[in-house]
Amino acid sequence: MNKWFFFNLFLLLTSLWKVMTGYGFPTIQIHILLGITGVFFILFNWTRHAVFSTIRNSTDRRIKIKYANFSKKAMPFHRWTGTTALIIILFHAGFVLNRFGIHLENPKIISGLLAGSVLAGVVISGWMRRIKPSGTKRIAHLRLGLTMFFLILLHVIL
Ligand code: HEM
Ligand code: HEM
């Protein structure tokens, strides 16, 4: 198992934990529901990175083939789960800002805006990569994804 599977599981469990220990649980407010749904969609796509790392690092041909087939099955959804994640997060931000206002001194709002902006970059670089692939776009898509992962973790923990 690649270490990224554990990192991803950690983000998933931390997000679920935050939501379940939040104010008023089991009643979940709409902005929180949108936030956690966004995490599900983003992690579905980001797990590709764990799968690709496993393929690269494995010396066992059977494992390489198994993961490559798995990745191929998920690929037709990739661009749509990614784009949907962005739309969900835009609604998350819309509900949050409508409710609390733009308080840039609030770490939750700042980290959210940062994570949301990088998510937009991930989706834009993804579409650019799909329309006309290049090495630079591949690296941009990957690095932005990596940055986003840690920003989301920060956003959820804060
Ligand atoms: C990739 C983008 C984002 C993801 C995955 C995300 C995810 C989440 C999740 C799962 C929660 C609920 C857990 C918790 O309370 O810690 C949450 C809460 C929150 N998010 Fe986001 N978010 C994102 C972007 C944003 C943006 C752009 C904003 C700014 C407008 C924002 C502002 C907030 C605030 C203020 C809360 C706390 C709400 C409360 O306690 O009632 N988030 N977010
Ligand atoms: C939450 C949003 C997204 C995340 C986290 C994400 C993440 C990833 C990751 C980790 C990879 C594998 C990177 C590599 O080693 O080459 C990848 C590949 C790719 N992504 Fe995304 N992506 C997202 C959204 C999108 C969107 C919206 C598109 C739009 C078309 C897209 C297009 C692509 C393409 C074309 C590839 C290469 C596919 C392949 O080599 O099989 N991505 N993405």
mmCIF file with all atom_site columns, N, CA, C and O in Angstrom, residues 17-53:
data_model
loop_
_atom_site.group_PDB
_atom_site.id
_atom_site.type_symbol
_atom_site.label_atom_id
_atom_site.label_alt_id
_atom_site.label_comp_id
_atom_site.label_asym_id
_atom_site.label_entity_id
_atom_site.label_seq_id
_atom_site.pdbx_PDB_ins_code
_atom_site.Cartn_x
_atom_site.Cartn_y
_atom_site.Cartn_z
_atom_site.occupancy
_atom_site.B_iso_or_equiv
_atom_site.pdbx_formal_charge
_atom_site.auth_seq_id
_atom_site.auth_comp_id
_atom_site.auth_asym_id
_atom_site.auth_atom_id
_atom_site.pdbx_PDB_model_num
ATOM 1   N N  . TRP A 1 17 ? -14.852 13.299 11.211  1.00 0.00 ? 17 TRP A N  1
ATOM 2   C CA . TRP A 1 17 ? -14.779 13.536 12.653  1.00 0.00 ? 17 TRP A CA 1
ATOM 3   C C  . TRP A 1 17 ? -15.218 14.960 12.989  1.00 0.00 ? 17 TRP A C  1
ATOM 4   O O  . TRP A 1 17 ? -16.027 15.194 13.890  1.00 0.00 ? 17 TRP A O  1
ATOM 5   N N  . LYS A 1 18 ? -14.715 15.942 12.222  1.00 0.00 ? 18 LYS A N  1
ATOM 6   C CA . LYS A 1 18 ? -15.052 17.349 12.432  1.00 0.00 ? 18 LYS A CA 1
ATOM 7   C C  . LYS A 1 18 ? -16.552 17.585 12.289  1.00 0.00 ? 18 LYS A C  1
ATOM 8   O O  . LYS A 1 18 ? -17.174 18.288 13.070  1.00 0.00 ? 18 LYS A O  1
ATOM 9   N N  . VAL A 1 19 ? -17.122 16.958 11.241  1.00 0.00 ? 19 VAL A N  1
ATOM 10  C CA . VAL A 1 19 ? -18.544 17.154 10.982  1.00 0.00 ? 19 VAL A CA 1
ATOM 11  C C  . VAL A 1 19 ? -19.380 16.514 12.085  1.00 0.00 ? 19 VAL A C  1
ATOM 12  O O  . VAL A 1 19 ? -20.336 17.095 12.594  1.00 0.00 ? 19 VAL A O  1
ATOM 13  N N  . MET A 1 20 ? -18.963 15.297 12.507  1.00 0.00 ? 20 MET A N  1
ATOM 14  C CA . MET A 1 20 ? -19.765 14.561 13.499  1.00 0.00 ? 20 MET A CA 1
ATOM 15  C C  . MET A 1 20 ? -19.629 15.121 14.911  1.00 0.00 ? 20 MET A C  1
ATOM 16  O O  . MET A 1 20 ? -20.478 14.868 15.758  1.00 0.00 ? 20 MET A O  1
ATOM 17  N N  . THR A 1 21 ? -18.554 15.873 15.170  1.00 0.00 ? 21 THR A N  1
ATOM 18  C CA . THR A 1 21 ? -18.415 16.469 16.495  1.00 0.00 ? 21 THR A CA 1
ATOM 19  C C  . THR A 1 21 ? -18.814 17.947 16.456  1.00 0.00 ? 21 THR A C  1
ATOM 20  O O  . THR A 1 21 ? -18.647 18.671 17.430  1.00 0.00 ? 21 THR A O  1
ATOM 21  N N  . GLY A 1 22 ? -19.308 18.390 15.294  1.00 0.00 ? 22 GLY A N  1
ATOM 22  C CA . GLY A 1 22 ? -19.702 19.794 15.121  1.00 0.00 ? 22 GLY A CA 1
ATOM 23  C C  . GLY A 1 22 ? -20.994 20.105 15.861  1.00 0.00 ? 22 GLY A C  1
ATOM 24  O O  . GLY A 1 22 ? -21.712 19.214 16.324  1.00 0.00 ? 22 GLY A O  1
ATOM 25  N N  . TYR A 1 23 ? -21.295 21.410 15.929  1.00 0.00 ? 23 TYR A N  1
ATOM 26  C CA . TYR A 1 23 ? -22.469 21.884 16.647  1.00 0.00 ? 23 TYR A CA 1
ATOM 27  C C  . TYR A 1 23 ? -23.753 21.312 16.045  1.00 0.00 ? 23 TYR A C  1
ATOM 28  O O  . TYR A 1 23 ? -23.952 21.362 14.842  1.00 0.00 ? 23 TYR A O  1
ATOM 29  N N  . GLY A 1 24 ? -24.608 20.717 16.913  1.00 0.00 ? 24 GLY A N  1
ATOM 30  C CA . GLY A 1 24 ? -25.945 20.310 16.483  1.00 0.00 ? 24 GLY A CA 1
ATOM 31  C C  . GLY A 1 24 ? -26.036 18.947 15.825  1.00 0.00 ? 24 GLY A C  1
ATOM 32  O O  . GLY A 1 24 ? -27.117 18.514 15.444  1.00 0.00 ? 24 GLY A O  1
ATOM 33  N N  . PHE A 1 25 ? -24.879 18.213 15.649  1.00 0.00 ? 25 PHE A N  1
ATOM 34  C CA . PHE A 1 25 ? -24.929 16.895 15.007  1.00 0.00 ? 25 PHE A CA 1
ATOM 35  C C  . PHE A 1 25 ? -25.901 16.008 15.782  1.00 0.00 ? 25 PHE A C  1
ATOM 36  O O  . PHE A 1 25 ? -25.932 16.079 16.999  1.00 0.00 ? 25 PHE A O  1
ATOM 37  N N  . PRO A 1 26 ? -26.737 15.152 15.196  1.00 0.00 ? 26 PRO A N  1
ATOM 38  C CA . PRO A 1 26 ? -26.790 14.713 13.794  1.00 0.00 ? 26 PRO A CA 1
ATOM 39  C C  . PRO A 1 26 ? -27.525 15.633 12.821  1.00 0.00 ? 26 PRO A C  1
ATOM 40  O O  . PRO A 1 26 ? -27.664 15.269 11.660  1.00 0.00 ? 26 PRO A O  1
ATOM 41  N N  . THR A 1 27 ? -28.008 16.793 13.288  1.00 0.00 ? 27 THR A N  1
ATOM 42  C CA . THR A 1 27 ? -28.572 17.695 12.295  1.00 0.00 ? 27 THR A CA 1
ATOM 43  C C  . THR A 1 27 ? -27.395 18.366 11.583  1.00 0.00 ? 27 THR A C  1
ATOM 44  O O  . THR A 1 27 ? -26.541 18.962 12.233  1.00 0.00 ? 27 THR A O  1
ATOM 45  N N  . ILE A 1 28 ? -27.338 18.217 10.253  1.00 0.00 ? 28 ILE A N  1
ATOM 46  C CA . ILE A 1 28 ? -26.220 18.810 9.522   1.00 0.00 ? 28 ILE A CA 1
ATOM 47  C C  . ILE A 1 28 ? -26.725 19.968 8.681   1.00 0.00 ? 28 ILE A C  1
ATOM 48  O O  . ILE A 1 28 ? -27.675 19.817 7.912   1.00 0.00 ? 28 ILE A O  1
ATOM 49  N N  . GLN A 1 29 ? -26.087 21.114 8.864   1.00 0.00 ? 29 GLN A N  1
ATOM 50  C CA . GLN A 1 29 ? -26.496 22.272 8.081   1.00 0.00 ? 29 GLN A CA 1
ATOM 51  C C  . GLN A 1 29 ? -26.017 22.120 6.642   1.00 0.00 ? 29 GLN A C  1
ATOM 52  O O  . GLN A 1 29 ? -25.024 21.450 6.390   1.00 0.00 ? 29 GLN A O  1
ATOM 53  N N  . ILE A 1 30 ? -26.741 22.804 5.743   1.00 0.00 ? 30 ILE A N  1
ATOM 54  C CA . ILE A 1 30 ? -26.502 22.619 4.309   1.00 0.00 ? 30 ILE A CA 1
ATOM 55  C C  . ILE A 1 30 ? -25.063 22.966 3.907   1.00 0.00 ? 30 ILE A C  1
ATOM 56  O O  . ILE A 1 30 ? -24.435 22.255 3.120   1.00 0.00 ? 30 ILE A O  1
ATOM 57  N N  . HIS A 1 31 ? -24.483 24.025 4.492   1.00 0.00 ? 31 HIS A N  1
ATOM 58  C CA . HIS A 1 31 ? -23.115 24.405 4.065   1.00 0.00 ? 31 HIS A CA 1
ATOM 59  C C  . HIS A 1 31 ? -22.088 23.354 4.484   1.00 0.00 ? 31 HIS A C  1
ATOM 60  O O  . HIS A 1 31 ? -21.118 23.116 3.777   1.00 0.00 ? 31 HIS A O  1
ATOM 61  N N  . ILE A 1 32 ? -22.342 22.697 5.630   1.00 0.00 ? 32 ILE A N  1
ATOM 62  C CA . ILE A 1 32 ? -21.424 21.645 6.090   1.00 0.00 ? 32 ILE A CA 1
ATOM 63  C C  . ILE A 1 32 ? -21.576 20.410 5.194   1.00 0.00 ? 32 ILE A C  1
ATOM 64  O O  . ILE A 1 32 ? -20.593 19.778 4.793   1.00 0.00 ? 32 ILE A O  1
ATOM 65  N N  . LEU A 1 33 ? -22.840 20.081 4.858   1.00 0.00 ? 33 LEU A N  1
ATOM 66  C CA . LEU A 1 33 ? -23.109 18.934 3.990   1.00 0.00 ? 33 LEU A CA 1
ATOM 67  C C  . LEU A 1 33 ? -22.411 19.113 2.640   1.00 0.00 ? 33 LEU A C  1
ATOM 68  O O  . LEU A 1 33 ? -21.807 18.176 2.098   1.00 0.00 ? 33 LEU A O  1
ATOM 69  N N  . LEU A 1 34 ? -22.467 20.336 2.113   1.00 0.00 ? 34 LEU A N  1
ATOM 70  C CA . LEU A 1 34 ? -21.800 20.617 0.836   1.00 0.00 ? 34 LEU A CA 1
ATOM 71  C C  . LEU A 1 34 ? -20.281 20.478 0.987   1.00 0.00 ? 34 LEU A C  1
ATOM 72  O O  . LEU A 1 34 ? -19.611 19.931 0.110   1.00 0.00 ? 34 LEU A O  1
ATOM 73  N N  . GLY A 1 35 ? -19.737 20.951 2.120   1.00 0.00 ? 35 GLY A N  1
ATOM 74  C CA . GLY A 1 35 ? -18.286 20.863 2.363   1.00 0.00 ? 35 GLY A CA 1
ATOM 75  C C  . GLY A 1 35 ? -17.814 19.414 2.376   1.00 0.00 ? 35 GLY A C  1
ATOM 76  O O  . GLY A 1 35 ? -16.850 19.049 1.688   1.00 0.00 ? 35 GLY A O  1
ATOM 77  N N  . ILE A 1 36 ? -18.519 18.557 3.104   1.00 0.00 ? 36 ILE A N  1
ATOM 78  C CA . ILE A 1 36 ? -18.088 17.150 3.224   1.00 0.00 ? 36 ILE A CA 1
ATOM 79  C C  . ILE A 1 36 ? -18.305 16.414 1.897   1.00 0.00 ? 36 ILE A C  1
ATOM 80  O O  . ILE A 1 36 ? -17.487 15.565 1.509   1.00 0.00 ? 36 ILE A O  1
ATOM 81  N N  . THR A 1 37 ? -19.370 16.761 1.165   1.00 0.00 ? 37 THR A N  1
ATOM 82  C CA . THR A 1 37 ? -19.586 16.139 -0.146  1.00 0.00 ? 37 THR A CA 1
ATOM 83  C C  . THR A 1 37 ? -18.453 16.525 -1.097  1.00 0.00 ? 37 THR A C  1
ATOM 84  O O  . THR A 1 37 ? -17.948 15.693 -1.860  1.00 0.00 ? 37 THR A O  1
ATOM 85  N N  . GLY A 1 38 ? -18.008 17.788 -1.001  1.00 0.00 ? 38 GLY A N  1
ATOM 86  C CA . GLY A 1 38 ? -16.871 18.238 -1.806  1.00 0.00 ? 38 GLY A CA 1
ATOM 87  C C  . GLY A 1 38 ? -15.628 17.418 -1.499  1.00 0.00 ? 38 GLY A C  1
ATOM 88  O O  . GLY A 1 38 ? -14.914 16.996 -2.413  1.00 0.00 ? 38 GLY A O  1
ATOM 89  N N  . VAL A 1 39 ? -15.391 17.147 -0.209  1.00 0.00 ? 39 VAL A N  1
ATOM 90  C CA . VAL A 1 39 ? -14.227 16.334 0.176   1.00 0.00 ? 39 VAL A CA 1
ATOM 91  C C  . VAL A 1 39 ? -14.318 14.946 -0.465  1.00 0.00 ? 39 VAL A C  1
ATOM 92  O O  . VAL A 1 39 ? -13.326 14.447 -1.005  1.00 0.00 ? 39 VAL A O  1
ATOM 93  N N  . PHE A 1 40 ? -15.524 14.326 -0.457  1.00 0.00 ? 40 PHE A N  1
ATOM 94  C CA . PHE A 1 40 ? -15.691 12.988 -1.075  1.00 0.00 ? 40 PHE A CA 1
ATOM 95  C C  . PHE A 1 40 ? -15.296 13.032 -2.553  1.00 0.00 ? 40 PHE A C  1
ATOM 96  O O  . PHE A 1 40 ? -14.532 12.205 -3.036  1.00 0.00 ? 40 PHE A O  1
ATOM 97  N N  . PHE A 1 41 ? -15.842 14.003 -3.277  1.00 0.00 ? 41 PHE A N  1
ATOM 98  C CA . PHE A 1 41 ? -15.583 14.097 -4.723  1.00 0.00 ? 41 PHE A CA 1
ATOM 99  C C  . PHE A 1 41 ? -14.099 14.344 -5.002  1.00 0.00 ? 41 PHE A C  1
ATOM 100 O O  . PHE A 1 41 ? -13.514 13.727 -5.894  1.00 0.00 ? 41 PHE A O  1
ATOM 101 N N  . ILE A 1 42 ? -13.494 15.246 -4.221  1.00 0.00 ? 42 ILE A N  1
ATOM 102 C CA . ILE A 1 42 ? -12.079 15.580 -4.447  1.00 0.00 ? 42 ILE A CA 1
ATOM 103 C C  . ILE A 1 42 ? -11.209 14.362 -4.161  1.00 0.00 ? 42 ILE A C  1
ATOM 104 O O  . ILE A 1 42 ? -10.306 14.033 -4.930  1.00 0.00 ? 42 ILE A O  1
ATOM 105 N N  . LEU A 1 43 ? -11.526 13.646 -3.073  1.00 0.00 ? 43 LEU A N  1
ATOM 106 C CA . LEU A 1 43 ? -10.702 12.480 -2.727  1.00 0.00 ? 43 LEU A CA 1
ATOM 107 C C  . LEU A 1 43 ? -10.840 11.366 -3.757  1.00 0.00 ? 43 LEU A C  1
ATOM 108 O O  . LEU A 1 43 ? -9.889  10.644 -4.038  1.00 0.00 ? 43 LEU A O  1
ATOM 109 N N  . PHE A 1 44 ? -12.028 11.233 -4.338  1.00 0.00 ? 44 PHE A N  1
ATOM 110 C CA . PHE A 1 44 ? -12.224 10.231 -5.394  1.00 0.00 ? 44 PHE A CA 1
ATOM 111 C C  . PHE A 1 44 ? -11.209 10.475 -6.518  1.00 0.00 ? 44 PHE A C  1
ATOM 112 O O  . PHE A 1 44 ? -10.587 9.543  -7.037  1.00 0.00 ? 44 PHE A O  1
ATOM 113 N N  . ASN A 1 45 ? -11.000 11.737 -6.875  1.00 0.00 ? 45 ASN A N  1
ATOM 114 C CA . ASN A 1 45 ? -10.053 12.077 -7.943  1.00 0.00 ? 45 ASN A CA 1
ATOM 115 C C  . ASN A 1 45 ? -8.605  12.021 -7.466  1.00 0.00 ? 45 ASN A C  1
ATOM 116 O O  . ASN A 1 45 ? -7.726  11.565 -8.194  1.00 0.00 ? 45 ASN A O  1
ATOM 117 N N  . TRP A 1 46 ? -8.368  12.487 -6.262  1.00 0.00 ? 46 TRP A N  1
ATOM 118 C CA . TRP A 1 46 ? -6.996  12.573 -5.766  1.00 0.00 ? 46 TRP A CA 1
ATOM 119 C C  . TRP A 1 46 ? -6.401  11.178 -5.525  1.00 0.00 ? 46 TRP A C  1
ATOM 120 O O  . TRP A 1 46 ? -5.190  10.988 -5.566  1.00 0.00 ? 46 TRP A O  1
ATOM 121 N N  . THR A 1 47 ? -7.266  10.192 -5.315  1.00 0.00 ? 47 THR A N  1
ATOM 122 C CA . THR A 1 47 ? -6.788  8.825  -5.102  1.00 0.00 ? 47 THR A CA 1
ATOM 123 C C  . THR A 1 47 ? -6.065  8.288  -6.337  1.00 0.00 ? 47 THR A C  1
ATOM 124 O O  . THR A 1 47 ? -5.242  7.386  -6.255  1.00 0.00 ? 47 THR A O  1
ATOM 125 N N  . ARG A 1 48 ? -6.335  8.896  -7.499  1.00 0.00 ? 48 ARG A N  1
ATOM 126 C CA . ARG A 1 48 ? -5.581  8.573  -8.718  1.00 0.00 ? 48 ARG A CA 1
ATOM 127 C C  . ARG A 1 48 ? -4.086  8.707  -8.508  1.00 0.00 ? 48 ARG A C  1
ATOM 128 O O  . ARG A 1 48 ? -3.300  7.961  -9.063  1.00 0.00 ? 48 ARG A O  1
ATOM 129 N N  . HIS A 1 49 ? -3.747  9.736  -7.712  1.00 0.00 ? 49 HIS A N  1
ATOM 130 C CA . HIS A 1 49 ? -2.338  9.988  -7.434  1.00 0.00 ? 49 HIS A CA 1
ATOM 131 C C  . HIS A 1 49 ? -1.733  8.819  -6.655  1.00 0.00 ? 49 HIS A C  1
ATOM 132 O O  . HIS A 1 49 ? -0.637  8.348  -6.966  1.00 0.00 ? 49 HIS A O  1
ATOM 133 N N  . ALA A 1 50 ? -2.479  8.308  -5.656  1.00 0.00 ? 50 ALA A N  1
ATOM 134 C CA . ALA A 1 50 ? -2.020  7.157  -4.871  1.00 0.00 ? 50 ALA A CA 1
ATOM 135 C C  . ALA A 1 50 ? -1.888  5.931  -5.775  1.00 0.00 ? 50 ALA A C  1
ATOM 136 O O  . ALA A 1 50 ? -0.920  5.170  -5.695  1.00 0.00 ? 50 ALA A O  1
ATOM 137 N N  . VAL A 1 51 ? -2.878  5.771  -6.680  1.00 0.00 ? 51 VAL A N  1
ATOM 138 C CA . VAL A 1 51 ? -2.866  4.625  -7.594  1.00 0.00 ? 51 VAL A CA 1
ATOM 139 C C  . VAL A 1 51 ? -1.670  4.714  -8.538  1.00 0.00 ? 51 VAL A C  1
ATOM 140 O O  . VAL A 1 51 ? -0.925  3.740  -8.711  1.00 0.00 ? 51 VAL A O  1
ATOM 141 N N  . PHE A 1 52 ? -1.440  5.905  -9.112  1.00 0.00 ? 52 PHE A N  1
ATOM 142 C CA . PHE A 1 52 ? -0.315  6.079  -10.038 1.00 0.00 ? 52 PHE A CA 1
ATOM 143 C C  . PHE A 1 52 ? 1.021   5.884  -9.330  1.00 0.00 ? 52 PHE A C  1
ATOM 144 O O  . PHE A 1 52 ? 1.940   5.296  -9.894  1.00 0.00 ? 52 PHE A O  1
ATOM 145 N N  . SER A 1 53 ? 1.134   6.376  -8.089  1.00 0.00 ? 53 SER A N  1
ATOM 146 C CA . SER A 1 53 ? 2.383   6.198  -7.337  1.00 0.00 ? 53 SER A CA 1
ATOM 147 C C  . SER A 1 53 ? 2.639   4.716  -7.089  1.00 0.00 ? 53 SER A C  1
ATOM 148 O O  . SER A 1 53 ? 3.772   4.247  -7.170  1.00 0.00 ? 53 SER A O  1
#
